[in-house]
Coordinates of N, CA and C in Angstrom, one line a residue:
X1 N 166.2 27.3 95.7 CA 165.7 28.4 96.5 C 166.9 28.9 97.4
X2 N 167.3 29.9 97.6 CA 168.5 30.9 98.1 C 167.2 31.3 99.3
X3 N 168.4 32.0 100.5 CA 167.4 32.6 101.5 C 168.1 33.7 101.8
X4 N 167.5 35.1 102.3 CA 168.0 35.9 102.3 C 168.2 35.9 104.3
X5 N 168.7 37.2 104.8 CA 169.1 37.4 106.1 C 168.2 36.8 106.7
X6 N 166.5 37.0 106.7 CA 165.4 36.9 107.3 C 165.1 35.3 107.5
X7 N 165.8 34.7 106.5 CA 165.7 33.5 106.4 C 164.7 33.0 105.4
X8 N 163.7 33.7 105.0 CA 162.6 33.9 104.1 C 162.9 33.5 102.7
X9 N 162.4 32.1 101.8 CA 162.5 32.2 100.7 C 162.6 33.3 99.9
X10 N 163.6 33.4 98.7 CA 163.2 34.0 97.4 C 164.0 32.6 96.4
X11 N 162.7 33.0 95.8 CA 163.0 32.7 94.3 C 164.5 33.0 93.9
X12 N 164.9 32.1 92.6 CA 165.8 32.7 91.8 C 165.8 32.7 90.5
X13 N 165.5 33.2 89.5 CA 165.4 32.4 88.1 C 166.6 32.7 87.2
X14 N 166.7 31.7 86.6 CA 168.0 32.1 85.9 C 167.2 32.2 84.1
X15 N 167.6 33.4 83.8 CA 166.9 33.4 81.9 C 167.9 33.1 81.1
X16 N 167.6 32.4 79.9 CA 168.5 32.6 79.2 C 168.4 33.3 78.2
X17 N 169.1 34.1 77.4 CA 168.9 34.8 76.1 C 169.3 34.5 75.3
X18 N 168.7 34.4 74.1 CA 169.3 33.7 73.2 C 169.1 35.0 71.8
X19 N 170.7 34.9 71.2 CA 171.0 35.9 70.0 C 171.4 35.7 68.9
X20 N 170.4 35.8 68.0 CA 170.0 35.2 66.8 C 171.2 36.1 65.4
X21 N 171.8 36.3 64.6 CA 171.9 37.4 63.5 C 170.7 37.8 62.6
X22 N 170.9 38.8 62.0 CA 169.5 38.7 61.0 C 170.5 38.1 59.9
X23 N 169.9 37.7 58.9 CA 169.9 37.0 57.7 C 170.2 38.1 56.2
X24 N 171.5 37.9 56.0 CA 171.9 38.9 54.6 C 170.8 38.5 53.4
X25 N 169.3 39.1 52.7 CA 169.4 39.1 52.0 C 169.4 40.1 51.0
X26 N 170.0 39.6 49.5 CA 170.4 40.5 48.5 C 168.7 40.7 47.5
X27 N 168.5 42.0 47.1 CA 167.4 42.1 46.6 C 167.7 42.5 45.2
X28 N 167.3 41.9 44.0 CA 167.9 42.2 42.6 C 167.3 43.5 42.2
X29 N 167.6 44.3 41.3 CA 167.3 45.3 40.8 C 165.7 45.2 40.2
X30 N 164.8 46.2 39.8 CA 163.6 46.3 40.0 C 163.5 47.3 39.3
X31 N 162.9 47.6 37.9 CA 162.7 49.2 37.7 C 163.7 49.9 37.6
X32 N 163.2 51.3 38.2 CA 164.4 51.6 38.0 C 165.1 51.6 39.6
X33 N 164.6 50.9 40.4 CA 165.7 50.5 41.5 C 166.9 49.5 41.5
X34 N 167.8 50.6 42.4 CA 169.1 49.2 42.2 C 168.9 47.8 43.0
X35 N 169.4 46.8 42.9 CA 170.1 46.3 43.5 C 170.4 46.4 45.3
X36 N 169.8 46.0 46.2 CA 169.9 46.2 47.5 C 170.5 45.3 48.8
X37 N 171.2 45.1 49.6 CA 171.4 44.0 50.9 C 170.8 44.5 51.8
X38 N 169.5 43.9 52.3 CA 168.9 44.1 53.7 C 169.3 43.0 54.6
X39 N 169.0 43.1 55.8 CA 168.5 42.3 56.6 C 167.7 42.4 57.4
X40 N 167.6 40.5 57.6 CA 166.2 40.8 58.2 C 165.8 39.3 59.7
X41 N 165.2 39.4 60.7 CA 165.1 38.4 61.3 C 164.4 37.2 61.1
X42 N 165.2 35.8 60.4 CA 164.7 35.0 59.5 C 165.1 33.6 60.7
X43 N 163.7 32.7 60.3 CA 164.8 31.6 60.8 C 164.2 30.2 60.0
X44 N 164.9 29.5 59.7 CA 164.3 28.0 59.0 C 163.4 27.0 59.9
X45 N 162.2 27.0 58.9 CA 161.0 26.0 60.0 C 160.6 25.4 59.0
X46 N 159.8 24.7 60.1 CA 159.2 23.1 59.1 C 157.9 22.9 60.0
X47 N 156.9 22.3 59.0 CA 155.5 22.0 59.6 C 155.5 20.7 59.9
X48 N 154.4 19.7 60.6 CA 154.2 18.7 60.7 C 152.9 18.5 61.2
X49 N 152.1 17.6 60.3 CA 150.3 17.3 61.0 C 150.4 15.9 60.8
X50 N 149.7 15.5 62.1 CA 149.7 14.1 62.3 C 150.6 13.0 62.1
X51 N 151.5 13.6 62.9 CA 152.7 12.6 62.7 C 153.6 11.8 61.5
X52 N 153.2 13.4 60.6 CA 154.4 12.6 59.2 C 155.8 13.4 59.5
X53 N 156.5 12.7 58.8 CA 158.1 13.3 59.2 C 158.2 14.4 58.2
X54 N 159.3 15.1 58.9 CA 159.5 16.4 58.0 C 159.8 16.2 57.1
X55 N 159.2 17.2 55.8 CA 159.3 17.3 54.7 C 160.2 17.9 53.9
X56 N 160.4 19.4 54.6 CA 161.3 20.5 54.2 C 161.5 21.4 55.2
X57 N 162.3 22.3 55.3 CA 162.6 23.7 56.3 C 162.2 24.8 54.5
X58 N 161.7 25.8 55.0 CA 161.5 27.3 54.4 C 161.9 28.3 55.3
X59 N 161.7 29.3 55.0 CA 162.1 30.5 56.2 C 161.2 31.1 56.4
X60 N 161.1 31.6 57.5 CA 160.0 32.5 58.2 C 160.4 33.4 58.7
X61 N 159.9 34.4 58.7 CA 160.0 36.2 59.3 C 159.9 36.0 60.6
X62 N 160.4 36.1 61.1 CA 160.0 36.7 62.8 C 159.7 38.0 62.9
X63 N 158.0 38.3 63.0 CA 157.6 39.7 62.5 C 156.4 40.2 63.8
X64 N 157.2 41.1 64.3 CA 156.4 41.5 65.0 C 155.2 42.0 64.9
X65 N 154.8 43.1 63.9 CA 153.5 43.1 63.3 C 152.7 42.1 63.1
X66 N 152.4 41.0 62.8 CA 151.9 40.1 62.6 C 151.3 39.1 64.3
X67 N 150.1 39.3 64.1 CA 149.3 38.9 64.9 C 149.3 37.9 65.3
X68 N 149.5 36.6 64.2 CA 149.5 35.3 64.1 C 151.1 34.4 63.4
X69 N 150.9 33.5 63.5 CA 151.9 32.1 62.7 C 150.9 32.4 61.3
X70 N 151.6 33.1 60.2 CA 150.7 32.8 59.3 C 152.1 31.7 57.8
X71 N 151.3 30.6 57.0 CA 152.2 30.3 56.5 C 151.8 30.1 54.9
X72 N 152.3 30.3 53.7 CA 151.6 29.6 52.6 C 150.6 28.5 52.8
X73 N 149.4 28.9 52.2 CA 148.5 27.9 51.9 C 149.3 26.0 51.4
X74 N 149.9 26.5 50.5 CA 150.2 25.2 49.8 C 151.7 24.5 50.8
X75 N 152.0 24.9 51.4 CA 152.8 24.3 52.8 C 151.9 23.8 53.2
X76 N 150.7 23.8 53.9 CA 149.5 23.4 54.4 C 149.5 21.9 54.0
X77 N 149.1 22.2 52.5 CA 148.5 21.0 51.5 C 150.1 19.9 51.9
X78 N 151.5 20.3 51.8 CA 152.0 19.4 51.6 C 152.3 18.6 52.3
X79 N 152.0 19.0 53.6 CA 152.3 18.3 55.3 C 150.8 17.5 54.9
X80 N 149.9 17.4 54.3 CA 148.7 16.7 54.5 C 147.2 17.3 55.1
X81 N 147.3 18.6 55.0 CA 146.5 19.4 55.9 C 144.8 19.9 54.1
X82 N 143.7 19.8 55.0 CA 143.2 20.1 53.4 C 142.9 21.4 54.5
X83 N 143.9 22.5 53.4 CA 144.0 24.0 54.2 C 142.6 24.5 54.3
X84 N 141.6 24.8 53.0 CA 140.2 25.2 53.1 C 139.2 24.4 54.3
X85 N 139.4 23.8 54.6 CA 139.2 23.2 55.7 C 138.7 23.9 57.4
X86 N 139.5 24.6 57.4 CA 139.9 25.2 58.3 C 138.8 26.3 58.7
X87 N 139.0 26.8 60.4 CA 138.3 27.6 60.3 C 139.2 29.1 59.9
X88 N 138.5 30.3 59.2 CA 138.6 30.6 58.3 C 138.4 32.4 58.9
X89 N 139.0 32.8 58.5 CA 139.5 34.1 59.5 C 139.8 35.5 58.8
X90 N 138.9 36.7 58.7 CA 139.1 37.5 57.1 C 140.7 38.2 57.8
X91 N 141.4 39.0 57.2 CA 142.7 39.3 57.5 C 142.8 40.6 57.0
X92 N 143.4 41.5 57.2 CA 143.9 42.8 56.8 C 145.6 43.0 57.2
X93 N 146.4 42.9 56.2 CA 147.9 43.6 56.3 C 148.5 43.9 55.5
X94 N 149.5 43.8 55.0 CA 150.2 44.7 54.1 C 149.6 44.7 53.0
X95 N 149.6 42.9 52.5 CA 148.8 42.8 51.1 C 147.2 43.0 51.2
X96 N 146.2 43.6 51.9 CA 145.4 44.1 51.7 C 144.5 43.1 52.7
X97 N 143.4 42.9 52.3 CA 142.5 42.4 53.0 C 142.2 40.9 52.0
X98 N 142.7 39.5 53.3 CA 142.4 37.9 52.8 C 141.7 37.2 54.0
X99 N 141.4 35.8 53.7 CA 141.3 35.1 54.5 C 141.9 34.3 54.7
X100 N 142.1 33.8 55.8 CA 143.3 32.9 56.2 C 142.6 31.6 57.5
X101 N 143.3 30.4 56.6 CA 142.8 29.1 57.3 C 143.3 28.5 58.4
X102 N 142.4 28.3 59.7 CA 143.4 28.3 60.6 C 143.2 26.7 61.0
X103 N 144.5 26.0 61.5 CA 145.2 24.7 61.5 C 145.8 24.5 63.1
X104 N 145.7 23.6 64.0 CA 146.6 23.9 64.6 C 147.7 22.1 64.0
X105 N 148.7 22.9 64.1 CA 150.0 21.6 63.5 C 151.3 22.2 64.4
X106 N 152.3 21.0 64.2 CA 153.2 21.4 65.1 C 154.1 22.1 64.2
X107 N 155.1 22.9 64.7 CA 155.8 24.0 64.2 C 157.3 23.6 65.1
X108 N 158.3 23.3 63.6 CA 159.7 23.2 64.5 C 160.6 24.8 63.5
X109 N 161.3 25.2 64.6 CA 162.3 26.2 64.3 C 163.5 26.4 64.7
X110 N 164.4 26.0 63.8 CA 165.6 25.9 64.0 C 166.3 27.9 64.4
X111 N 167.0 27.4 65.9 CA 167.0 28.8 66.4 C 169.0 28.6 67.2
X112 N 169.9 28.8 66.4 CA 171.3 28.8 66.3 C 171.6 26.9 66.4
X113 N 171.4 26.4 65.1 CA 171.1 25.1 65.3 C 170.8 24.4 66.2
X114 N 169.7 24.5 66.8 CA 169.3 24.1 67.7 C 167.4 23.5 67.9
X115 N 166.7 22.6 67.1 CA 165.2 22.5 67.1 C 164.8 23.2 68.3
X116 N 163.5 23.7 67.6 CA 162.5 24.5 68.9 C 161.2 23.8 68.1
X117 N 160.7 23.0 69.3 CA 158.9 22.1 68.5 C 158.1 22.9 69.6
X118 N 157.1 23.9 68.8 CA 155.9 23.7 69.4 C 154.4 23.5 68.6
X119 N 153.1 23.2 69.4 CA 152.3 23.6 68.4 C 151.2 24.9 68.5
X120 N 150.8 25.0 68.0 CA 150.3 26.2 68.0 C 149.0 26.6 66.3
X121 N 147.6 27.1 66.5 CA 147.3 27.4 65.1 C 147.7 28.2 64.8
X122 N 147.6 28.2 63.6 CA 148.6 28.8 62.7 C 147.6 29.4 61.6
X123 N 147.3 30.3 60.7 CA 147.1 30.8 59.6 C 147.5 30.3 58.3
X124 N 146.7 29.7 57.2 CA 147.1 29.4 55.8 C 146.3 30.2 55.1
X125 N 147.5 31.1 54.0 CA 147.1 32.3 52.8 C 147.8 31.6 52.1
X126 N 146.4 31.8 50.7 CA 146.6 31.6 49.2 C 147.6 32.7 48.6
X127 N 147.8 34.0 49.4 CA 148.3 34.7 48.8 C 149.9 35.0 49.1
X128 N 149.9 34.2 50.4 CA 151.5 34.3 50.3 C 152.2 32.8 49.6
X129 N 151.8 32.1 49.2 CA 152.4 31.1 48.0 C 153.3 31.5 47.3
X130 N 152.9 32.7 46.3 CA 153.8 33.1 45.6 C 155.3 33.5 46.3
X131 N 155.3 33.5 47.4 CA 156.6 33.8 48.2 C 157.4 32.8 48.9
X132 N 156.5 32.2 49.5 CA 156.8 30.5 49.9 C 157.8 30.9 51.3
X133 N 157.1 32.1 51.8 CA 157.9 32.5 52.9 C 156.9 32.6 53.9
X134 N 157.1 32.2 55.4 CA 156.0 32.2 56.9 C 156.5 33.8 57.5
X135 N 155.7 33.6 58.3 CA 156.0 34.7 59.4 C 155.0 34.2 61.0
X136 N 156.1 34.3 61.5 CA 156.2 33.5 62.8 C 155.6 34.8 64.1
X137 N 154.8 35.2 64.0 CA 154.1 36.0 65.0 C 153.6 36.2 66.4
X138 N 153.0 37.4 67.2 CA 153.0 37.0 68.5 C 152.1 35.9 69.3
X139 N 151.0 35.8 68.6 CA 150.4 34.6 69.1 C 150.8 33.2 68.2
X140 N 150.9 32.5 69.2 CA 151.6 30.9 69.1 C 153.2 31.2 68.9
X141 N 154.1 32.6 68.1 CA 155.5 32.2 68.6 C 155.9 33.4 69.5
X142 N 155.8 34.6 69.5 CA 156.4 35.2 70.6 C 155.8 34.8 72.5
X143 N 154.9 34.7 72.1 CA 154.3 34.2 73.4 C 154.9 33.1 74.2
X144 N 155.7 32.3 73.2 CA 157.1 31.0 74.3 C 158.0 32.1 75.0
X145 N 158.0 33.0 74.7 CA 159.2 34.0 75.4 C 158.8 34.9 76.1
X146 N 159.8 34.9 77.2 CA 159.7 35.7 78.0 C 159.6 37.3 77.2
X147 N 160.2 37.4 76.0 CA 161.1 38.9 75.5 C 161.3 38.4 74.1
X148 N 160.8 39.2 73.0 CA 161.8 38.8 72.2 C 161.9 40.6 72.0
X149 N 163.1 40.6 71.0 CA 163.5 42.0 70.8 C 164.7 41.9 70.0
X150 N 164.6 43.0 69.2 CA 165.2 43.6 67.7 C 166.6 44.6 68.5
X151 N 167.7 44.4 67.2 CA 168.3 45.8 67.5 C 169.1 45.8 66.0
X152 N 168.2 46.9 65.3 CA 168.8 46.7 64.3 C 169.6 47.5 63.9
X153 N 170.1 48.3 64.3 CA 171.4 48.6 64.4 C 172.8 47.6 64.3
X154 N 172.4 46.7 65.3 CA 173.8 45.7 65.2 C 172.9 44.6 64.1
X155 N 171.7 44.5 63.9 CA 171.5 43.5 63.2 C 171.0 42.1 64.0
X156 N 170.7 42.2 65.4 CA 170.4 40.6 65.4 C 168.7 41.0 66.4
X157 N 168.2 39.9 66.5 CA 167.3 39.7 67.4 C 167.4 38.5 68.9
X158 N 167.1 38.8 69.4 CA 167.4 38.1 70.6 C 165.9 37.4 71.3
X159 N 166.3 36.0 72.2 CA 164.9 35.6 72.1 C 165.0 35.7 74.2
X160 N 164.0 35.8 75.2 CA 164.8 35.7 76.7 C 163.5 34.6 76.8
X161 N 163.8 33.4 77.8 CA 163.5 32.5 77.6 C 162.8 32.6 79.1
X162 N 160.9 32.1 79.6 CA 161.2 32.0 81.1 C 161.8 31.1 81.5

């Protein structure tokens, strides 16, 4: 606590921000499209239910759109989780209209080599398997932050911490 003239408490908080790169990836040709480099804000995570040790890291989107933590169904299954299980939630987004099983498990995310564990429920789709890619959303992961926020222009995303 600092005091100002009056003598009167103030607060001080100090934030930290933390700045992520986005992630080079190369997209192969398609049709008759070429060959593409995007990027995009990705970070390596790993699930955990009931206290088994981690299994694997995949990547997850840090996607603002996205309402929820949603992750492959069959990530679910491999941490031990019986996904259908769950309570069960109809969905609408890009890929159209699913249902999605909800779990709460704990969630670690490697963010400039550095673990981040929280838990949080999460969303399991049958239909994102075929991708084997999450997306890390505002309820259960933007919500640890004070701020998160894009600039994609330079390419990174940044996280401000309270």
């Amino acid at each position: 606590i600092n005091r100002d003239t009056d003598q009167r408490p103030v607060r001080v908080y100090l934030l930290s921000t933390i700045t992520v790169p986005y992630r080079k990836i190369e997209i192969p040709p398609h049709g008759n499209l070429p060959s593409k480099i995007i990027y995009s804000p990705i970070l390596k995570t790993s699930l955990f239910h009931k206290n088994k040790d981690r299994l694997f890291y995949f990547d997850s989107i840090v996607d603002s759109g996205a309402d929820f933590c949603v992750f492959p169904a069959a990530l679910g299954e491999i941490v031990g989780l019986d996904v259908y299980e769950g309570r069960n939630v109809s969905s609408f987004g890009v890929g159209g209209k699913e249902t999605l099983y909800f779990h709460k498990v704990k969630v670690e995310v490697i963010i400039n080599d550095e673990s981040w564990k929280f838990e949080c429920q999460v969303g399991f789709s049958t239909k994102m398997n075929a991708k084997g890619i999450g997306f890390l959303g505002r309820d259960g992961f933007f919500d640890l932050f004070q701020e998160v926020a894009f600039n994609q222009r330079v390419k990174m995303f940044r996280f401000k911490e309270f």
